[in-house]
Coordinates of C-alpha atoms in Angstrom, one line a residue:
Chain A
M1 CA -7.4 5.7 20.2
H2 CA -5.0 8.6 20.6
A3 CA -1.3 7.7 21.1
L4 CA -1.7 9.1 24.7
E5 CA -4.6 6.8 25.3
K6 CA -2.6 3.9 24.0
I7 CA 0.2 4.8 26.4
L8 CA -2.3 4.7 29.4
A9 CA -3.9 1.5 28.1
K10 CA -0.6 -0.3 27.8
H11 CA 0.4 0.8 31.3
A12 CA -3.0 -0.3 32.7
A13 CA -2.7 -3.7 30.9
K14 CA -5.9 -2.9 29.0
D15 CA -6.7 -3.2 25.3
K16 CA -8.7 -0.1 25.2
V17 CA -9.3 3.0 27.3
K18 CA -11.6 6.0 26.6
A19 CA -11.7 9.6 27.7
G20 CA -13.3 10.1 31.1
E21 CA -12.4 6.6 32.3
I22 CA -10.4 6.2 35.4
V23 CA -7.5 3.7 35.1
T24 CA -4.7 2.5 37.3
C25 CA -1.3 2.5 35.6
Q26 CA 2.2 1.3 36.3
V27 CA 4.6 4.2 35.7
D28 CA 8.0 4.0 34.0
L29 CA 9.7 6.8 35.8
A30 CA 8.8 8.7 39.0
E31 CA 10.7 11.9 39.7
V32 CA 10.8 13.8 43.0
N33 CA 12.2 17.3 43.2
D34 CA 13.6 19.1 46.3
L35 CA 10.4 20.9 47.2
Y36 CA 8.9 17.5 48.2
L37 CA 10.2 16.3 51.5
H38 CA 6.5 15.5 51.9
V39 CA 7.0 12.5 49.6
I40 CA 9.3 10.8 52.0
E41 CA 7.2 11.7 55.1
S42 CA 4.0 10.3 53.4
F43 CA 5.9 7.2 52.2
Y44 CA 6.8 6.3 55.8
E45 CA 3.4 7.4 57.1
M46 CA 1.7 5.0 54.7
G47 CA 3.8 2.2 56.1
G48 CA 6.3 2.2 53.2
K49 CA 9.4 0.1 53.7
K50 CA 10.8 -0.6 50.3
V51 CA 10.7 1.5 47.1
W52 CA 8.9 -0.5 44.5
A53 CA 11.6 -0.2 41.8
P54 CA 14.7 2.0 42.8
E55 CA 15.9 2.0 39.1
K56 CA 12.7 3.7 38.1
V57 CA 13.0 6.6 40.5
A58 CA 14.9 9.9 40.2
F59 CA 15.5 12.6 42.7
V60 CA 16.4 16.0 41.3
F61 CA 17.6 19.0 43.5
D62 CA 16.8 22.0 41.4
H63 CA 14.3 24.4 43.0
Y64 CA 16.5 25.1 46.0
A65 CA 19.9 24.3 44.6
P66 CA 22.5 25.0 45.9
A67 CA 20.7 25.2 49.2
P68 CA 19.9 28.9 50.0
T69 CA 18.8 28.3 53.6
I70 CA 19.7 25.9 56.5
K71 CA 16.2 24.4 56.2
S72 CA 16.6 23.6 52.5
A73 CA 20.0 22.1 53.3
A74 CA 18.4 19.9 55.9
N75 CA 15.7 18.8 53.4
H76 CA 18.4 17.9 50.8
K77 CA 20.2 15.9 53.5
V78 CA 17.1 13.8 54.3
M79 CA 16.4 13.3 50.7
R80 CA 20.0 12.2 49.9
E81 CA 19.9 9.8 52.8
F82 CA 16.6 8.4 51.5
V83 CA 18.1 7.9 48.0
W84 CA 21.2 6.1 49.4
E85 CA 19.2 4.0 51.9
H86 CA 16.8 2.7 49.2
G87 CA 19.4 2.4 46.5
I88 CA 17.6 4.8 44.2
K89 CA 19.4 4.9 40.9
H90 CA 19.1 8.4 39.7
L91 CA 20.2 11.3 42.0
F92 CA 20.7 14.6 40.3
D93 CA 22.3 16.6 43.0
I94 CA 22.8 20.4 43.2
N95 CA 25.4 20.3 40.4
A96 CA 22.9 18.9 37.8
G97 CA 20.2 21.3 36.8
V98 CA 16.4 21.6 36.2
C99 CA 14.6 18.2 36.3
H100 CA 12.9 18.6 32.9
Q101 CA 16.2 19.3 31.2
V102 CA 18.4 16.8 33.0
M103 CA 16.1 13.8 32.6
P104 CA 16.0 13.9 28.8
E105 CA 19.7 14.7 28.7
A106 CA 20.4 11.5 30.8
G107 CA 18.4 9.5 28.2
L108 CA 15.6 8.7 30.8
V109 CA 12.8 10.0 28.6
F110 CA 11.5 8.2 25.5
P111 CA 8.3 7.9 23.4
G112 CA 5.5 5.8 24.8
M113 CA 6.6 6.1 28.4
L114 CA 4.6 7.2 31.4
L115 CA 6.5 9.7 33.5
V116 CA 5.2 11.2 36.7
A117 CA 6.9 13.9 38.6
T118 CA 6.2 16.3 41.5
D119 CA 6.3 19.2 39.1
S120 CA 3.6 20.8 37.1
H121 CA 5.9 21.4 34.1
T122 CA 6.2 17.6 33.6
T123 CA 4.1 18.2 30.4
T124 CA 7.4 19.2 28.9
H125 CA 8.1 15.5 28.0
G126 CA 5.4 15.5 25.4
A127 CA 8.1 16.9 23.2
F128 CA 9.5 13.3 23.1
G129 CA 6.2 11.6 22.7
A130 CA 6.1 10.6 26.4
F131 CA 3.0 10.9 28.6
G132 CA 4.4 13.2 31.3
T133 CA 2.3 14.6 34.1
G134 CA 2.7 16.4 37.4
V135 CA 1.4 15.3 40.7
G136 CA 1.7 16.2 44.4
A137 CA 3.5 14.5 47.2
T138 CA 0.9 12.0 48.3
D139 CA 0.4 10.7 44.8
L140 CA 4.2 10.3 44.3
A141 CA 4.5 8.5 47.7
C142 CA 1.9 6.0 46.5
I143 CA 4.0 5.4 43.4
L144 CA 7.1 4.9 45.4
M145 CA 5.3 2.2 47.3
S146 CA 3.4 0.4 44.5
G147 CA 4.6 1.8 41.2
E148 CA 1.0 2.6 40.4
L149 CA -1.3 5.6 40.3
W150 CA -4.8 6.4 39.1
F151 CA -5.4 8.6 36.1
R152 CA -8.5 9.9 34.4
V153 CA -8.0 9.4 30.7
P154 CA -7.9 12.9 29.2
E155 CA -9.7 14.3 26.2
V156 CA -7.2 15.6 23.6
I157 CA -7.2 19.1 22.1
K158 CA -5.3 19.4 18.8
I159 CA -3.5 22.6 18.0
E160 CA -2.2 22.8 14.5
I161 CA 0.4 25.4 13.8
N162 CA 1.5 26.3 10.3
G163 CA 3.7 28.9 8.7
K164 CA 7.4 29.9 8.9
L165 CA 8.3 32.1 11.8
K166 CA 9.9 35.4 11.1
P167 CA 13.5 36.0 12.2
G168 CA 13.5 36.9 15.9
V169 CA 10.1 35.2 16.5
L170 CA 10.6 32.1 18.7
P171 CA 8.6 29.0 19.9
K172 CA 8.1 31.0 23.1
D173 CA 6.3 33.7 21.2
V174 CA 4.1 31.0 19.6
I175 CA 3.1 29.5 22.9
L176 CA 2.5 32.9 24.5
H177 CA 0.3 33.7 21.5
I178 CA -1.7 30.5 22.0
L179 CA -2.1 31.2 25.7
G180 CA -3.4 34.6 25.0
K181 CA -5.9 33.2 22.6
L182 CA -7.1 30.2 24.5
G183 CA -6.6 31.3 28.2
T184 CA -5.4 29.6 31.3
E185 CA -8.2 27.1 31.7
A186 CA -8.6 26.0 28.1
A187 CA -7.2 22.5 28.7
V188 CA -8.0 21.8 32.4
Y189 CA -8.1 18.0 32.8
K190 CA -7.3 17.6 29.1
A191 CA -4.2 16.9 27.0
I192 CA -2.9 19.1 24.2
E193 CA -1.3 17.8 21.0
F194 CA 0.8 20.2 18.9
T195 CA 1.0 19.5 15.2
G196 CA 1.5 21.2 11.8
D197 CA 4.5 22.3 9.7
T198 CA 5.8 24.8 12.2
V199 CA 6.1 22.1 14.8
K200 CA 7.5 19.6 12.4
N201 CA 10.2 22.1 11.5
M202 CA 11.0 22.9 15.1
D203 CA 14.0 21.5 16.9
I204 CA 13.6 19.6 20.2
P205 CA 14.3 22.6 22.5
G206 CA 11.5 24.6 20.7
R207 CA 9.1 21.7 21.0
M208 CA 10.0 21.5 24.7
V209 CA 8.9 25.1 25.1
L210 CA 5.5 24.4 23.6
C211 CA 4.9 21.4 25.7
N212 CA 6.3 23.0 28.9
M213 CA 3.9 25.8 28.8
S214 CA 0.8 23.6 28.0
V215 CA 0.3 23.4 31.7
E216 CA -0.3 27.1 31.8
M217 CA -3.6 26.3 30.0
G218 CA -4.3 23.6 32.6
A219 CA -3.2 20.7 30.5
K220 CA -2.6 17.3 32.2
T221 CA -0.1 16.4 29.5
S222 CA 1.0 17.3 26.0
Y223 CA 2.1 15.5 23.0
I224 CA 4.1 15.9 19.8
K225 CA 4.3 13.0 17.4
P226 CA 7.8 11.6 17.5
D227 CA 9.7 11.9 14.2
E228 CA 13.2 11.9 12.8
T229 CA 14.1 15.0 14.9
T230 CA 13.0 13.2 18.0
L231 CA 14.9 10.0 17.2
K232 CA 18.0 11.9 16.4
Y233 CA 17.9 13.6 19.8
L234 CA 17.2 10.4 21.6
K235 CA 20.1 8.6 19.9
S236 CA 22.4 11.5 20.9
R237 CA 21.4 10.8 24.5
G238 CA 22.1 7.1 24.4
V239 CA 18.5 5.9 24.0
D240 CA 18.3 2.6 22.1
V241 CA 15.7 3.7 19.5
E242 CA 15.5 0.4 17.8
K243 CA 13.9 -1.1 20.9
L244 CA 11.2 1.6 21.2
E245 CA 7.5 0.8 20.7
I246 CA 6.1 4.1 19.5
P247 CA 2.3 4.3 19.7
E248 CA 0.5 6.1 16.9
T249 CA -2.8 7.9 17.0
D250 CA -5.6 6.0 15.1
L251 CA -6.8 7.9 12.0
D252 CA -10.4 7.8 13.3
Y253 CA -9.6 9.4 16.6
E254 CA -11.9 12.3 17.5
Y255 CA -10.2 15.3 19.1
S256 CA -12.4 17.2 21.7
E257 CA -11.4 20.5 20.0
T258 CA -9.2 21.5 17.1
Y259 CA -7.5 24.9 16.6
N260 CA -5.6 26.0 13.5
L261 CA -3.1 28.8 13.7
D262 CA -1.0 30.5 11.0
V263 CA 2.1 32.0 12.6
S264 CA 3.8 33.4 9.5
D265 CA 2.9 37.0 10.5
L266 CA 3.4 36.6 14.3
S267 CA 5.4 39.3 16.0
P268 CA 7.2 38.8 19.3
Q269 CA 4.7 38.4 22.1
I270 CA 4.8 39.2 25.8
A271 CA 2.6 38.2 28.8
I272 CA 2.1 41.3 31.0
P273 CA 1.3 41.3 34.8
H274 CA -0.2 39.3 36.4
S275 CA -1.5 36.5 34.3
V276 CA 0.1 34.1 31.8
D277 CA -2.7 34.6 29.3
N278 CA -2.5 38.4 29.5
V279 CA -0.6 38.4 26.2
V280 CA 0.0 41.4 23.9
P281 CA 2.5 42.0 21.1
V282 CA 5.8 43.4 22.5
E283 CA 5.2 46.6 20.6
A284 CA 2.2 47.3 22.8
V285 CA 4.3 47.8 25.9
K286 CA 7.5 49.1 24.3
G287 CA 9.4 51.6 26.4
T288 CA 8.5 50.2 29.8
R289 CA 11.5 50.5 32.1
V290 CA 13.2 47.2 33.0
D291 CA 15.1 46.5 36.2
Q292 CA 16.0 42.9 35.7
V293 CA 16.1 40.4 32.9
F294 CA 16.2 36.6 33.6
I295 CA 17.1 34.0 31.1
G296 CA 16.8 30.5 32.5
S297 CA 14.5 27.7 33.8
C298 CA 12.8 24.7 32.2
T299 CA 11.2 27.1 29.7
G300 CA 14.1 29.4 28.7
G301 CA 17.4 28.1 29.9
R302 CA 18.7 25.9 27.1
V303 CA 21.8 26.5 24.9
E304 CA 19.5 27.9 22.1
D305 CA 18.1 30.5 24.6
I306 CA 21.6 31.5 25.8
E307 CA 22.6 31.7 22.1
W308 CA 20.0 34.3 21.5
A309 CA 21.4 36.4 24.3
Y310 CA 24.8 35.9 22.9
K311 CA 23.7 37.0 19.4
I312 CA 22.1 40.2 20.7
L313 CA 24.7 41.1 23.4
K314 CA 28.1 40.0 22.2
G315 CA 30.6 42.9 22.1
K316 CA 28.0 45.2 23.8
K317 CA 27.1 46.3 27.3
I318 CA 23.8 45.9 29.0
N319 CA 22.0 49.0 30.2
D320 CA 23.7 50.3 33.4
R321 CA 20.4 50.4 35.3
T322 CA 19.4 46.9 34.3
R323 CA 20.6 43.5 35.7
L324 CA 20.8 40.4 33.5
V325 CA 20.7 37.0 35.4
I326 CA 21.4 33.9 33.3
I327 CA 21.0 30.4 34.7
P328 CA 21.8 27.5 32.4
A329 CA 19.1 24.8 32.7
S330 CA 21.7 22.1 33.3
R331 CA 25.3 21.4 33.7
D332 CA 25.4 20.1 30.1
V333 CA 23.9 23.4 28.9
Y334 CA 26.4 25.4 31.0
L335 CA 29.4 23.4 29.6
E336 CA 28.2 23.8 26.0
A337 CA 27.5 27.5 26.4
M338 CA 31.1 27.8 27.8
R339 CA 32.6 25.8 24.9
R340 CA 30.9 28.0 22.4
G341 CA 32.2 31.2 24.1
Y342 CA 28.7 32.4 25.1
V343 CA 29.4 32.6 28.8
E344 CA 32.5 34.7 28.5
A345 CA 30.9 37.1 26.0
L346 CA 27.8 37.5 28.1
I347 CA 29.8 38.1 31.4
N348 CA 31.7 40.7 29.5
A349 CA 28.4 42.2 28.4
G350 CA 27.4 42.5 32.1
A351 CA 25.5 39.3 32.8
T352 CA 25.4 37.5 36.1
F353 CA 25.6 33.7 35.9
S354 CA 24.3 31.4 38.6
A355 CA 24.5 27.6 39.1
P356 CA 22.1 25.4 37.1
G357 CA 18.6 25.1 38.7
C358 CA 15.3 26.9 38.8
G359 CA 16.7 30.1 40.3
P360 CA 14.4 33.1 40.7
C361 CA 11.7 31.6 38.4
L362 CA 9.9 30.6 41.6
G363 CA 11.2 33.3 43.8
A364 CA 13.4 31.2 46.0
H365 CA 16.8 32.7 45.4
Q366 CA 19.6 33.7 42.9
G367 CA 18.0 37.0 41.8
V368 CA 14.6 37.7 43.3
I369 CA 13.0 41.0 42.6
A370 CA 12.1 43.9 44.9
S371 CA 8.8 45.7 45.2
G372 CA 8.3 48.3 42.5
E373 CA 10.7 46.5 40.1
V374 CA 10.0 45.2 36.6
C375 CA 11.4 41.9 35.4
V376 CA 11.3 40.6 31.8
T377 CA 11.9 36.9 31.9
A378 CA 12.2 33.9 29.6
T379 CA 10.4 31.7 32.2
N380 CA 6.8 30.5 32.5
R381 CA 4.8 32.3 35.2
N382 CA 4.1 35.9 36.1
F383 CA 1.8 35.4 39.1
P384 CA 2.1 38.1 41.8
G385 CA 5.1 37.3 44.0
R386 CA 6.3 34.4 41.7
M387 CA 9.8 35.9 41.4
G388 CA 10.1 37.7 44.7
S389 CA 8.0 40.7 46.0
T390 CA 4.3 40.8 45.2
G391 CA 5.0 44.4 44.4
G392 CA 7.1 43.4 41.4
D393 CA 5.9 43.3 37.8
I394 CA 6.8 40.2 35.8
Y395 CA 6.7 40.1 32.0
L396 CA 7.1 36.8 30.2
A397 CA 8.8 36.9 26.8
S398 CA 11.2 35.0 24.6
P399 CA 14.9 34.9 25.4
A400 CA 15.5 37.1 22.4
T401 CA 13.1 39.8 23.7
A402 CA 14.6 39.4 27.2
A403 CA 18.1 39.9 26.0
A404 CA 17.2 42.9 23.9
C405 CA 15.4 44.5 26.9
A406 CA 18.6 44.0 29.0
L407 CA 20.5 46.0 26.3
A408 CA 18.0 48.8 26.0
G409 CA 17.0 49.0 29.7
K410 CA 13.4 49.0 28.6
I411 CA 11.0 46.8 26.7
V412 CA 11.9 46.7 23.1
N413 CA 11.1 44.6 20.0
P414 CA 14.0 42.2 19.6
V415 CA 13.6 42.1 15.8
E416 CA 15.2 45.6 15.7
Y417 CA 18.3 44.2 17.5
I418 CA 19.0 41.2 15.3
E419 CA 21.8 41.7 12.9
E420 CA 21.2 40.7 9.3
V421 CA 22.3 37.1 8.7
Chain B
M1 CA -19.8 14.7 56.0
I2 CA -21.6 17.9 56.8
Y3 CA -19.6 21.1 57.1
K4 CA -20.9 24.5 58.4
G5 CA -19.2 27.8 58.2
K6 CA -19.0 31.3 56.8
A7 CA -18.2 32.0 53.1
W8 CA -14.9 33.7 52.1
I9 CA -15.0 34.8 48.5
F10 CA -12.1 34.7 46.0
G11 CA -11.9 35.4 42.3
D12 CA -10.8 33.4 39.2
N13 CA -7.4 31.8 38.7
I14 CA -6.3 31.9 42.3
D15 CA -2.8 30.3 41.8
T16 CA -0.7 28.2 44.1
D17 CA 1.9 31.0 44.5
V18 CA -0.9 33.1 46.0
I19 CA -2.2 30.3 48.2
I20 CA 1.3 29.6 49.6
P21 CA 4.3 31.5 48.2
A22 CA 7.3 29.4 47.2
R23 CA 9.5 31.1 49.8
Y24 CA 7.6 29.0 52.4
L25 CA 7.8 25.6 50.7
N26 CA 10.8 24.5 52.8
T27 CA 8.4 23.5 55.6
T28 CA 6.0 20.6 55.8
D29 CA 4.5 21.8 59.1
P30 CA 0.8 22.4 58.5
A31 CA 0.5 25.1 61.2
E32 CA 3.4 27.1 59.7
L33 CA 1.9 26.7 56.2
A34 CA -1.5 27.8 57.5
S35 CA 0.0 31.0 59.0
R36 CA 1.2 32.0 55.5
C37 CA -1.9 30.9 53.6
M38 CA -3.1 33.6 51.2
E39 CA -0.9 36.2 52.9
D40 CA -0.1 38.1 49.8
V41 CA -3.7 38.7 48.8
A42 CA -5.5 38.5 52.2
P43 CA -3.0 39.3 55.0
G44 CA -3.8 37.6 58.3
F45 CA -6.3 35.2 56.5
S46 CA -5.7 32.3 58.8
K47 CA -6.2 34.4 61.9
K48 CA -9.5 35.8 60.6
I49 CA -11.2 32.5 59.8
N50 CA -13.1 30.2 62.2
A51 CA -12.8 26.5 62.0
G52 CA -15.3 25.2 59.4
D53 CA -15.3 28.3 57.2
I54 CA -15.7 27.7 53.5
I55 CA -13.8 29.2 50.5
I56 CA -16.0 30.2 47.4
A57 CA -13.9 30.8 44.3
G58 CA -14.1 31.3 40.6
K59 CA -12.7 29.3 37.8
N60 CA -9.3 27.4 37.7
F61 CA -8.7 27.5 41.5
G62 CA -5.3 26.3 42.4
C63 CA -3.6 26.7 39.0
G64 CA 0.1 26.8 38.7
S65 CA 2.6 24.7 40.7
S66 CA 2.1 21.1 41.7
R67 CA 2.8 22.0 45.4
E68 CA 0.7 19.9 47.8
H69 CA 1.5 22.6 50.4
A70 CA -1.4 24.6 48.8
P71 CA -4.3 22.4 49.9
L72 CA -2.5 21.6 53.1
A73 CA -2.2 25.3 54.0
I74 CA -5.9 25.8 53.3
K75 CA -6.9 22.8 55.3
A76 CA -4.6 23.6 58.2
S77 CA -5.9 27.1 58.4
G78 CA -9.3 25.7 59.3
I79 CA -11.2 25.9 56.0
S80 CA -13.5 22.9 55.8
C81 CA -14.1 22.8 52.1
V82 CA -13.6 24.8 48.9
I83 CA -16.4 25.4 46.4
A84 CA -15.3 26.8 43.0
R85 CA -16.5 27.0 39.4
S86 CA -13.5 24.7 38.4
F87 CA -10.2 23.5 39.9
A88 CA -6.8 23.1 38.3
R89 CA -6.1 19.4 37.9
I90 CA -3.1 18.9 40.2
F91 CA -4.8 20.9 42.9
Y92 CA -7.9 18.8 42.5
R93 CA -5.9 15.6 43.0
N94 CA -3.8 17.0 45.8
S95 CA -6.9 18.1 47.7
I96 CA -8.6 14.8 47.4
N97 CA -5.4 13.0 48.4
I98 CA -5.0 15.0 51.6
G99 CA -8.7 14.9 52.5
L100 CA -9.7 18.5 51.7
P101 CA -13.2 18.3 50.3
I102 CA -13.7 20.3 47.1
L103 CA -16.8 20.9 45.1
E104 CA -17.5 22.3 41.7
C105 CA -20.7 24.3 41.6
E106 CA -21.3 27.3 39.3
E107 CA -24.7 28.1 40.8
A108 CA -23.3 28.4 44.3
V109 CA -20.4 30.6 43.2
D110 CA -22.9 32.9 41.4
S111 CA -25.2 33.3 44.4
I112 CA -23.1 33.1 47.6
K113 CA -21.9 36.4 49.1
A114 CA -19.1 37.0 51.6
G115 CA -20.0 36.1 55.1
D116 CA -23.0 34.0 54.2
E117 CA -23.5 31.0 56.5
L118 CA -23.3 27.8 54.6
E119 CA -24.0 24.1 55.2
V120 CA -22.3 21.7 52.8
D121 CA -23.0 18.0 52.6
T122 CA -20.0 16.5 50.7
D123 CA -21.7 13.1 50.4
T124 CA -24.7 14.4 48.4
G125 CA -23.1 17.6 47.1
V126 CA -26.0 19.7 48.5
I127 CA -24.9 23.2 49.5
K128 CA -27.4 25.2 51.6
N129 CA -27.0 28.9 52.0
L130 CA -28.5 29.4 55.5
T131 CA -28.4 33.2 55.2
S132 CA -30.3 33.5 51.9
G133 CA -32.1 30.2 51.9
G134 CA -30.6 29.2 48.6
I135 CA -30.0 25.5 47.8
Y136 CA -27.5 24.4 45.2
T137 CA -26.2 21.0 44.1
A138 CA -22.6 20.4 43.2
M139 CA -21.3 17.9 40.6
P140 CA -21.0 14.5 42.3
F141 CA -17.5 12.8 42.5
P142 CA -16.9 9.5 40.6
D143 CA -17.2 6.5 43.0
F144 CA -13.5 5.9 43.0
I145 CA -12.8 9.4 44.3
K146 CA -15.6 9.1 46.8
G147 CA -13.7 6.2 48.3
I148 CA -10.6 8.3 48.8
I149 CA -12.6 11.1 50.3
Q150 CA -14.4 8.8 52.6
A151 CA -11.1 7.4 53.8
Q152 CA -10.2 11.1 54.5
G153 CA -7.3 11.0 52.0
L154 CA -5.2 8.8 49.8
L155 CA -2.8 8.1 52.7
N156 CA -5.5 6.4 54.7
Y157 CA -7.0 4.8 51.6
A158 CA -3.6 3.3 50.6
R159 CA -3.1 2.1 54.2
K160 CA -6.4 0.2 54.0
A161 CA -5.5 -1.2 50.6
E162 CA -2.2 -2.3 52.0
N163 CA -4.1 -4.0 54.9
R164 CA -6.2 -5.9 52.4
N165 CA -3.2 -7.1 50.6
V166 CA -1.5 -8.5 53.7

């Protein structure tokens, strides 16, 4: 069995499961974000009275935080009251950040766990060897009542990545490259495992980027085998690693597909409008005018991402016809970026900082774009209207590319903007 | 169940931001969601369709966000079922959970044209094109999922399960 199958088997109290089988599993953590008032409504409509295990539930206010409209304020109010009434242990209010960043930071994510959340990017937690998957409101309401949900055991696709990335080429470029090659439906109903030297040498934030964007290929979940890097991160977040039971993939497990990639010669990549798999080298669209740059979200709002902006922009000024919006993915990220002096340097360079959360990544607030505008963003989706007007053009790139574009006011190759180390 | 209606054609990779833009996710009111359904690609969509009409789409329908608002908006706008080459997985779950019948059938998607009158039997998976005379068969659902569909959604299904436990 694959480690992911072992996770499902364990949570279904079975010795064995196989791809295609439908199993009912107990989940370890259920997370609801603030788009999902439906969860509470469905919970009561189903006759729910008590939440099955309040200590295994988290509510995170990130998509509409702080509340941009009276309606979202009212939704937050109902959700807070639900949390208090049911004694739910984990409430990450508007001061916390994006769910996929704050849960690992709080030590809630660990290898071998089954994590279900009302967000498609729950695949991110494969970076920790967890089985993370997104669902809608009714599924989550069922979990709140019973702690259980049905799953189809997924086939697993192996993507082996080898080679040392060139300076200025980031994990985001790797995943965009993969998306461009495999397309948006390569992994529908399936799981993706990332392996190979490049992944082994990648830090946790980089691994999170790969797993995060797996869902853009349709993946149900993703997986990277936990190693020393994983355990070190978990320890730093207060997880008792000695107690973990980490499942391992059997040597005779058969992957449904295997892809091998060498990324040693990869150049910075960019997904051009209006599809995530419409990927070309940045050089191919060089010179395109840029109105706004966004660095943030569960894909590109970590300290390492803001660090790239700092490296490229410190002591300089962004183009006077381009806006740069930066939203740290969490309070911890924000504080660390402040401690390191990134925030001050970037504000001096012309950046606009907003409170931790999803921000304009899903077009709700904090910097949406107008019709006719071009946005280069370190986020994950470039569907029409995703970040505001459907008349806007969204280009997905690495935080390094995004920052360099803010400086130049047009699409440029970030490699030319990186000072020699 | 048998559904009858006119075909509305959409392409590949129709994502949830297109089905219902994030700016409307504050609401859980089905009528309001319906009024915004597909508005960025097919303005006034919900006003043009008649109850029972059927969406025919390409591959990976419903990709993107996990928002259950997407199938809710489609269902509330009067669409009786969606036939596509393939569905994104969260959309697939959400549709079944809220009782929106969805069928995967390449053949039907290849042959059906905009405005064709269709008759769909979601129990057998047989899709009849009353305009052209074509008959296609969709992939059947696993029994477990059939149970949820027959209960017209997970909510009702769970209610029944609850009843059994009491």
